[in-house]
């Protein structure tokens, strides 16, 4: 069994009461599962990037199977505001996504990222859902799979 890293941009840690039923469902030792979860909270995009560098060093020492980044865009939206900083934000986001891709490839780790959505008032009247993913083209061209939360929850649009 490998370890899991959860890198959060929120101050809400992983709750053991949510992990325990999952471990039990799959017949795993709940204590061992909790011992294999590493949690870190980032407060700026730079802090998030530095945590990834430290995590890569830890992955070189022990096997990891999953890296969760919740949310990949949140700190960039806070640290870079307005159109004047958009180019720099997108460049820094591209560097972060490149680092995540390298970690996934080098250590054979699944990377799961959550994102945010933004309103798209220019979407036109023929578009039923006026929301689009935050992060622009940089994020859109980096991921391999998109699974909308509404799909996971069984909600139809």
Coordinates of N, CA, C and O in Angstrom, one line a residue:
X1 N 0.8 -1.2 0.0 CA 0.0 0.0 0.0 C 0.9 1.2 0.0 O 1.9 1.3 0.7
X2 N 0.5 2.2 -0.8 CA 1.3 3.5 -0.8 C 0.6 4.5 0.0 O -0.6 4.3 0.5
X3 N 1.2 5.7 0.2 CA 0.6 6.8 0.9 C -0.2 7.7 0.0 O -0.1 7.6 -1.2
X4 N -0.9 8.6 0.7 CA -1.7 9.6 -0.1 C -1.4 10.9 0.5 O -1.2 11.1 1.7
X5 N -1.2 11.9 -0.3 CA -1.0 13.3 0.1 C -2.2 14.1 -0.3 O -2.7 14.0 -1.4
X6 N -2.7 14.9 0.7 CA -3.8 15.8 0.4 C -3.3 17.2 0.6 O -2.9 17.6 1.7
X7 N -3.2 18.0 -0.4 CA -2.7 19.4 -0.4 C -3.9 20.3 -0.6 O -4.6 20.3 -1.6
X8 N -4.3 21.0 0.5 CA -5.5 21.8 0.5 C -5.2 23.3 0.5 O -4.2 23.7 1.0
X9 N -6.1 24.0 -0.1 CA -6.0 25.5 0.0 C -7.0 26.0 0.9 O -7.2 27.2 1.0
X10 N -7.7 25.1 1.6 CA -8.7 25.5 2.6 C -8.1 25.1 4.0 O -7.3 24.2 4.1
X11 N -8.6 25.6 5.0 CA -8.1 25.3 6.4 C -8.9 24.1 6.9 O -8.8 23.8 8.1
X12 N -9.6 23.4 6.1 CA -10.3 22.2 6.5 C -9.5 20.9 6.3 O -9.3 20.6 5.2
X13 N -9.1 20.3 7.4 CA -8.3 19.1 7.2 C -9.1 17.9 6.8 O -10.4 18.0 6.9
X14 N -8.5 16.8 6.4 CA -9.2 15.6 6.1 C -9.8 15.1 7.4 O -9.1 15.0 8.4
X15 N -11.1 14.8 7.3 CA -11.7 14.3 8.5 C -11.7 12.8 8.6 O -12.2 12.1 7.7
X16 N -11.1 12.3 9.7 CA -11.0 10.8 9.9 C -12.4 10.1 9.8 O -12.5 9.0 9.3
X17 N -13.4 10.8 10.3 CA -14.7 10.2 10.3 C -15.3 10.0 8.9 O -16.2 9.2 8.7
X18 N -14.7 10.6 7.9 CA -15.1 10.4 6.5 C -14.2 9.3 5.9 O -14.6 8.6 5.0
X19 N -13.0 9.1 6.4 CA -12.1 8.1 5.8 C -12.4 6.7 6.4 O -12.3 5.7 5.7
X20 N -12.7 6.6 7.7 CA -13.0 5.3 8.3 C -14.0 4.5 7.6 O -13.7 3.3 7.3
X21 N -15.2 5.0 7.2 CA -16.1 4.1 6.5 C -15.6 3.6 5.2 O -16.0 2.5 4.8
X22 N -14.8 4.4 4.5 CA -14.3 4.0 3.2 C -13.3 2.9 3.4 O -13.4 1.9 2.7
X23 N -12.4 3.0 4.4 CA -11.5 1.9 4.7 C -12.2 0.6 5.1 O -11.9 -0.4 4.6
X24 N -13.2 0.8 5.9 CA -14.0 -0.4 6.4 C -14.7 -1.1 5.2 O -14.8 -2.3 5.1
X25 N -15.2 -0.2 4.3 CA -16.0 -0.8 3.1 C -15.1 -1.7 2.3 O -15.6 -2.6 1.7
X26 N -13.8 -1.3 2.2 CA -12.9 -2.1 1.4 C -12.1 -3.1 2.2 O -11.1 -3.7 1.7
X27 N -12.5 -3.3 3.4 CA -11.8 -4.3 4.3 C -10.4 -4.0 4.7 O -9.6 -4.9 4.9
X28 N -10.1 -2.7 4.8 CA -8.8 -2.3 5.1 C -8.7 -1.9 6.6 O -9.7 -1.5 7.2
X29 N -7.5 -1.9 7.2 CA -7.3 -1.5 8.6 C -7.4 0.0 8.6 O -6.6 0.7 8.0
X30 N -8.4 0.6 9.3 CA -8.7 2.0 9.3 C -7.5 2.8 9.8 O -7.1 3.8 9.3
X31 N -6.9 2.2 10.9 CA -5.7 2.9 11.5 C -4.6 3.0 10.5 O -3.9 4.1 10.4
X32 N -4.3 1.9 9.8 CA -3.2 1.9 8.8 C -3.5 2.9 7.7 O -2.6 3.6 7.2
X33 N -4.8 3.0 7.3 CA -5.1 3.9 6.2 C -4.9 5.4 6.7 O -4.3 6.2 6.0
X34 N -5.3 5.7 7.9 CA -5.1 7.1 8.4 C -3.6 7.4 8.5 O -3.2 8.5 8.3
X35 N -2.8 6.4 8.9 CA -1.4 6.6 9.1 C -0.7 6.9 7.8 O 0.4 7.4 7.7
X36 N -1.3 6.5 6.7 CA -0.8 6.6 5.3 C -1.3 7.9 4.6 O -1.0 8.1 3.4
X37 N -2.0 8.7 5.3 CA -2.4 10.0 4.7 C -1.6 11.1 5.3 O -1.5 11.3 6.5
X38 N -1.1 11.9 4.4 CA -0.3 13.1 4.8 C -1.2 14.3 4.3 O -1.6 14.4 3.2
X39 N -1.4 15.3 5.2 CA -2.2 16.4 4.9 C -1.4 17.7 5.1 O -0.6 17.8 6.0
X40 N -1.5 18.6 4.1 CA -0.8 19.9 4.2 C -1.8 21.0 3.7 O -2.5 20.8 2.8
X41 N -1.7 22.1 4.3 CA -2.5 23.3 3.9 C -1.6 24.4 3.4 O -0.7 24.8 4.1
X42 N -1.9 24.9 2.2 CA -1.1 26.0 1.6 C -1.9 27.3 1.8 O -3.1 27.3 1.7
X43 N -1.2 28.3 2.0 CA -1.8 29.6 2.2 C -1.5 30.6 1.1 O -2.2 31.7 1.0
X44 N -0.6 30.4 0.2 CA -0.3 31.2 -1.0 C 0.1 30.2 -2.1 O 0.4 29.1 -1.8
X45 N 0.1 30.7 -3.3 CA 0.4 29.9 -4.4 C 1.9 29.5 -4.3 O 2.3 28.3 -4.7
X46 N 2.8 30.4 -3.8 CA 4.2 30.0 -3.6 C 4.3 28.9 -2.5 O 5.1 28.0 -2.7
X47 N 3.6 29.0 -1.5 CA 3.6 28.0 -0.4 C 3.1 26.7 -1.0 O 3.7 25.6 -0.7
X48 N 2.1 26.7 -1.8 CA 1.6 25.4 -2.5 C 2.7 24.8 -3.3 O 2.9 23.6 -3.3
X49 N 3.4 25.6 -4.1 CA 4.5 25.1 -4.9 C 5.6 24.5 -4.1 O 6.1 23.5 -4.4
X50 N 6.0 25.2 -3.0 CA 7.1 24.7 -2.2 C 6.7 23.4 -1.5 O 7.5 22.5 -1.3
X51 N 5.4 23.3 -1.1 CA 4.9 22.0 -0.5 C 5.0 20.9 -1.5 O 5.4 19.8 -1.2
X52 N 4.8 21.2 -2.8 CA 4.9 20.2 -3.9 C 6.4 19.7 -4.0 O 6.7 18.6 -4.2
X53 N 7.3 20.7 -3.9 CA 8.7 20.3 -4.0 C 9.1 19.4 -2.8 O 9.9 18.4 -3.0
X54 N 8.7 19.7 -1.6 CA 9.0 18.9 -0.5 C 8.3 17.5 -0.6 O 8.9 16.5 -0.2
X55 N 7.1 17.5 -1.1 CA 6.4 16.2 -1.3 C 7.2 15.4 -2.3 O 7.3 14.1 -2.1
X56 N 7.7 16.0 -3.4 CA 8.5 15.2 -4.4 C 9.7 14.5 -3.7 O 10.0 13.4 -4.0
X57 N 10.3 15.2 -2.8 CA 11.5 14.6 -2.1 C 11.0 13.5 -1.2 O 11.7 12.4 -1.1
X58 N 9.8 13.6 -0.6 CA 9.3 12.5 0.2 C 8.9 11.3 -0.6 O 9.1 10.2 -0.2
X59 N 8.4 11.6 -1.8 CA 8.0 10.5 -2.7 C 9.2 9.7 -3.2 O 9.1 8.5 -3.5
X60 N 10.4 10.3 -3.2 CA 11.6 9.6 -3.6 C 12.0 8.6 -2.5 O 12.7 7.6 -2.8
X61 N 11.5 8.8 -1.3 CA 11.9 8.0 -0.2 C 10.9 6.8 0.1 O 11.2 5.8 0.5
X62 N 9.6 7.1 -0.2 CA 8.5 6.1 0.1 C 7.5 6.1 -1.0 O 7.3 7.2 -1.6
X63 N 6.8 5.0 -1.3 CA 5.8 5.0 -2.4 C 4.5 5.8 -2.0 O 4.0 5.7 -0.9
X64 N 4.1 6.5 -3.0 CA 2.8 7.2 -2.9 C 1.9 6.8 -4.0 O 2.5 6.4 -5.1
X65 N 0.6 6.8 -3.9 CA -0.3 6.3 -4.9 C -1.2 7.4 -5.4 O -1.7 7.4 -6.5
X66 N -1.5 8.4 -4.5 CA -2.5 9.4 -4.9 C -2.0 10.8 -4.3 O -1.6 10.9 -3.1
X67 N -2.2 11.8 -5.1 CA -2.0 13.2 -4.7 C -3.3 14.0 -5.0 O -3.7 14.0 -6.1
X68 N -3.9 14.6 -4.0 CA -5.1 15.4 -4.2 C -4.7 16.8 -3.9 O -4.1 17.2 -2.9
X69 N -5.1 17.7 -4.9 CA -4.9 19.1 -4.8 C -6.3 19.8 -4.8 O -7.0 19.7 -5.8
X70 N -6.7 20.4 -3.7 CA -8.0 21.0 -3.5 C -7.8 22.4 -3.1 O -7.5 22.6 -1.9
X71 N -8.0 23.3 -3.8 CA -8.3 23.5 -5.2 C -7.0 24.0 -5.9 O -6.3 24.8 -5.4
X72 N -6.8 23.6 -7.1 CA -5.6 24.0 -7.9 C -5.6 25.5 -8.2 O -4.6 26.1 -8.3
X73 N -6.8 26.1 -8.4 CA -6.8 27.5 -8.8 C -7.1 28.5 -7.7 O -6.8 29.7 -7.9
X74 N -7.6 28.0 -6.6 CA -8.0 29.0 -5.5 C -7.0 30.0 -5.1 O -7.3 31.2 -5.1
X75 N -5.8 29.6 -4.8 CA -4.8 30.5 -4.3 C -4.3 31.5 -5.4 O -3.9 32.6 -5.2
X76 N -4.3 31.0 -6.7 CA -4.0 31.9 -7.8 C -5.0 33.0 -8.0 O -4.7 34.2 -8.3
X77 N -6.2 32.7 -7.7 CA -7.3 33.7 -7.8 C -7.2 34.7 -6.7 O -7.6 35.9 -6.9
X78 N -6.7 34.3 -5.6 CA -6.5 35.2 -4.4 C -5.3 36.1 -4.6 O -5.3 37.3 -4.4
X79 N -4.2 35.4 -5.0 CA -2.9 36.1 -5.0 C -2.7 37.0 -6.2 O -1.9 37.9 -6.2
X80 N -3.4 36.7 -7.3 CA -3.4 37.5 -8.5 C -4.8 38.0 -8.9 O -5.6 37.3 -9.2
X81 N -5.0 39.4 -8.7 CA -6.3 39.9 -9.0 C -6.3 40.9 -10.2 O -5.3 41.5 -10.4
X82 N -7.3 40.9 -10.9 CA -7.5 41.8 -12.0 C -6.8 41.4 -13.3 O -5.9 40.5 -13.3
X83 N -7.1 42.0 -14.3 CA -6.6 41.7 -15.7 C -5.1 42.0 -15.7 O -4.3 41.4 -16.5
X84 N -4.6 43.0 -15.0 CA -3.2 43.4 -15.0 C -2.3 42.3 -14.5 O -1.1 42.3 -14.9
X85 N -2.8 41.4 -13.7 CA -1.9 40.3 -13.2 C -2.2 39.0 -13.9 O -1.7 37.9 -13.5
X86 N -3.1 39.0 -14.9 CA -3.6 37.7 -15.5 C -2.5 37.0 -16.2 O -2.4 35.8 -16.0
X87 N -1.6 37.7 -16.9 CA -0.5 37.0 -17.6 C 0.4 36.3 -16.6 O 0.8 35.1 -16.8
X88 N 0.8 37.0 -15.5 CA 1.7 36.4 -14.5 C 1.0 35.2 -13.8 O 1.6 34.2 -13.6
X89 N -0.3 35.4 -13.5 CA -1.0 34.3 -12.9 C -1.0 33.1 -13.8 O -0.8 32.0 -13.3
X90 N -1.3 33.2 -15.0 CA -1.4 32.1 -15.9 C 0.0 31.4 -16.1 O 0.1 30.2 -16.2
X91 N 1.1 32.2 -16.1 CA 2.4 31.7 -16.2 C 2.7 30.8 -14.9 O 3.3 29.7 -15.0
X92 N 2.4 31.4 -13.8 CA 2.7 30.7 -12.5 C 1.8 29.4 -12.4 O 2.3 28.4 -11.9
X93 N 0.6 29.5 -12.9 CA -0.3 28.3 -12.9 C 0.2 27.2 -13.8 O 0.3 26.1 -13.4
X94 N 0.8 27.6 -15.0 CA 1.4 26.7 -15.9 C 2.6 26.0 -15.2 O 2.8 24.8 -15.4
X95 N 3.4 26.7 -14.5 CA 4.5 26.1 -13.8 C 4.0 25.1 -12.7 O 4.6 24.0 -12.6
X96 N 3.0 25.5 -12.0 CA 2.4 24.6 -11.0 C 1.9 23.3 -11.7 O 2.2 22.2 -11.2
X97 N 1.2 23.4 -12.7 CA 0.6 22.3 -13.4 C 1.7 21.4 -14.0 O 1.6 20.2 -14.0
X98 N 2.8 22.1 -14.5 CA 3.9 21.3 -15.0 C 4.6 20.5 -13.9 O 5.0 19.3 -14.1
X99 N 4.7 21.1 -12.8 CA 5.3 20.4 -11.6 C 4.4 19.2 -11.2 O 4.9 18.1 -11.0
X100 N 3.1 19.4 -11.2 CA 2.2 18.2 -10.9 C 2.3 17.1 -11.9 O 2.3 15.9 -11.6
X101 N 2.5 17.5 -13.2 CA 2.6 16.5 -14.3 C 3.9 15.7 -14.1 O 3.9 14.5 -14.2
X102 N 5.0 16.4 -13.8 CA 6.3 15.8 -13.6 C 6.2 14.8 -12.4 O 6.8 13.7 -12.4
X103 N 5.6 15.2 -11.3 CA 5.4 14.4 -10.1 C 4.7 13.1 -10.5 O 5.0 12.0 -10.1
X104 N 3.6 13.3 -11.2 CA 2.7 12.1 -11.6 C 3.5 11.2 -12.5 O 3.5 9.9 -12.3
X105 N 4.3 11.7 -13.4 CA 5.1 10.8 -14.3 C 6.3 10.2 -13.6 O 6.5 9.0 -13.8
X106 N 7.0 11.0 -12.8 CA 8.2 10.5 -12.2 C 8.0 9.4 -11.1 O 8.7 8.4 -11.0
X107 N 6.9 9.6 -10.4 CA 6.6 8.7 -9.2 C 5.4 7.8 -9.5 O 5.0 7.1 -8.5
X108 N 4.9 7.9 -10.7 CA 3.7 7.0 -11.0 C 2.6 7.2 -10.0 O 2.0 6.2 -9.4
X109 N 2.2 8.4 -9.8 CA 1.2 8.8 -8.8 C 0.0 9.4 -9.6 O 0.1 10.2 -10.5
X110 N -1.2 9.0 -9.1 CA -2.4 9.6 -9.7 C -2.6 11.0 -9.0 O -2.4 11.1 -7.8
X111 N -2.9 12.0 -9.8 CA -3.1 13.4 -9.3 C -4.5 13.7 -9.6 O -5.0 13.7 -10.7
X112 N -5.2 14.1 -8.5 CA -6.6 14.5 -8.6 C -6.7 15.9 -8.2 O -6.3 16.3 -7.0
X113 N -7.2 16.8 -9.0 CA -7.3 18.2 -8.7 C -8.7 18.6 -8.8 O -9.5 18.2 -9.7
X114 N -9.1 19.4 -7.8 CA -10.4 20.1 -7.9 C -10.2 21.5 -8.4 O -9.1 22.0 -8.4
X115 N -11.3 22.0 -9.0 CA -11.2 23.4 -9.6 C -12.4 24.1 -9.1 O -13.3 23.6 -8.4
X116 N -12.5 25.4 -9.5 CA -13.6 26.2 -9.2 C -14.2 26.6 -10.6 O -13.6 26.4 -11.6
X117 N -15.5 27.1 -10.5 CA -16.1 27.5 -11.7 C -16.4 29.0 -11.6 O -16.4 29.6 -10.5
X118 N -16.5 29.7 -12.8 CA -16.8 31.1 -12.8 C -18.0 31.3 -13.8 O -18.3 30.5 -14.6
X119 N -18.7 32.4 -13.6 CA -19.8 32.7 -14.4 C -19.3 33.2 -15.8 O -18.2 33.9 -15.9
X120 N -20.0 32.8 -16.8 CA -19.6 33.2 -18.2 C -20.8 34.0 -18.8 O -21.6 33.4 -19.5
X121 N -20.9 35.3 -18.4 CA -22.1 36.0 -18.9 C -22.1 36.2 -20.4 O -23.1 36.5 -21.0
X122 N -21.0 36.0 -21.1 CA -20.9 36.2 -22.5 C -21.2 34.8 -23.2 O -21.0 34.7 -24.4
X123 N -21.6 33.8 -22.5 CA -21.8 32.5 -23.1 C -22.9 32.4 -24.1 O -23.0 31.5 -24.8
X124 N -23.8 33.4 -24.1 CA -24.9 33.4 -25.0 C -26.1 32.8 -24.5 O -26.1 32.1 -23.5
X125 N -27.2 33.1 -25.2 CA -28.5 32.6 -24.7 C -28.7 31.1 -25.0 O -29.6 30.5 -24.4
X126 N -28.0 30.5 -25.9 CA -28.2 29.2 -26.3 C -27.4 28.2 -25.4 O -27.5 27.0 -25.5
X127 N -26.6 28.7 -24.4 CA -25.9 27.9 -23.5 C -26.7 27.7 -22.3 O -27.0 28.7 -21.6
X128 N -27.0 26.5 -21.9 CA -27.9 26.2 -20.7 C -27.2 26.4 -19.4 O -27.8 26.7 -18.4
X129 N -25.9 26.2 -19.4 CA -25.1 26.4 -18.1 C -24.1 27.5 -18.3 O -23.1 27.3 -19.0
X130 N -24.3 28.7 -17.7 CA -23.5 29.8 -17.9 C -22.2 29.8 -17.0 O -21.5 30.8 -16.9
X131 N -21.8 28.6 -16.5 CA -20.6 28.5 -15.7 C -19.5 27.8 -16.6 O -19.8 27.0 -17.5
X132 N -18.3 28.2 -16.3 CA -17.1 27.5 -17.0 C -16.0 27.3 -15.9 O -16.0 28.0 -15.0
X133 N -15.1 26.4 -16.2 CA -14.0 26.2 -15.2 C -13.1 27.4 -15.1 O -12.8 28.0 -16.2
X134 N -12.6 27.7 -13.9 CA -11.6 28.7 -13.8 C -10.3 28.2 -14.2 O -10.1 27.0 -14.3
X135 N -9.4 29.1 -14.5 CA -8.0 28.7 -14.9 C -7.7 28.9 -16.4 O -6.6 28.8 -16.8
X136 N -8.7 29.2 -17.2 CA -8.5 29.5 -18.6 C -7.9 28.3 -19.4 O -8.0 27.1 -19.0
X137 N -7.3 28.7 -20.5 CA -6.7 27.7 -21.4 C -5.6 26.9 -20.8 O -5.4 25.7 -21.1
X138 N -4.8 27.6 -19.9 CA -3.7 26.9 -19.3 C -4.2 25.6 -18.5 O -3.6 24.5 -18.7
X139 N -5.2 25.7 -17.8 CA -5.7 24.6 -17.0 C -6.5 23.6 -18.0 O -6.4 22.4 -17.9
X140 N -7.2 24.2 -18.9 CA -8.0 23.4 -19.8 C -7.1 22.4 -20.7 O -7.5 21.3 -21.0
X141 N -5.9 22.8 -21.0 CA -5.0 22.0 -21.8 C -4.0 21.2 -21.0 O -3.2 20.5 -21.6
X142 N -4.2 21.1 -19.7 CA -3.3 20.4 -18.9 C -3.9 19.1 -18.4 O -3.3 18.0 -18.4
X143 N -5.1 19.1 -18.1 CA -5.8 17.9 -17.5 C -6.1 16.8 -18.5 O -6.1 17.1 -19.7
X144 N -6.3 15.7 -18.1 CA -6.6 14.6 -19.0 C -8.1 14.1 -18.9 O -8.7 13.7 -19.8
X145 N -8.7 14.3 -17.7 CA -10.1 13.9 -17.5 C -10.8 14.9 -16.7 O -10.2 15.5 -15.8
X146 N -12.0 15.2 -17.1 CA -12.9 16.1 -16.3 C -14.1 15.3 -15.8 O -14.8 14.7 -16.6
X147 N -14.3 15.3 -14.5 CA -15.5 14.6 -14.0 C -16.3 15.7 -13.2 O -15.9 16.0 -12.1
X148 N -17.3 16.2 -13.8 CA -18.1 17.2 -13.0 C -18.7 16.6 -11.7 O -19.1 15.5 -11.7
X149 N -18.7 17.4 -10.7 CA -19.2 17.0 -9.4 C -20.7 16.6 -9.5 O -21.1 15.7 -8.8
X150 N -21.4 17.3 -10.4 CA -22.8 17.0 -10.6 C -23.0 15.5 -11.1 O -23.9 14.8 -10.7
X151 N -22.0 15.1 -11.9 CA -22.1 13.7 -12.4 C -21.8 12.7 -11.3 O -22.5 11.7 -11.2
X152 N -20.9 13.0 -10.4 CA -20.6 12.1 -9.3 C -21.7 12.1 -8.3 O -22.0 11.0 -7.7
X153 N -22.5 13.2 -8.2 CA -23.6 13.2 -7.2 C -24.8 12.7 -7.9 O -25.9 12.6 -7.2
X154 N -24.8 12.3 -9.2 CA -26.0 11.8 -9.8 C -27.0 12.9 -10.2 O -28.2 12.6 -10.4
X155 N -26.6 14.1 -10.3 CA -27.5 15.2 -10.6 C -27.4 15.4 -12.1 O -26.3 15.5 -12.7
X156 N -28.5 15.5 -12.8 CA -28.5 15.8 -14.2 C -28.8 17.3 -14.4 O -29.5 17.9 -13.7
X157 N -28.2 17.8 -15.5 CA -28.3 19.3 -15.7 C -29.5 19.5 -16.6 O -30.0 18.9 -17.4

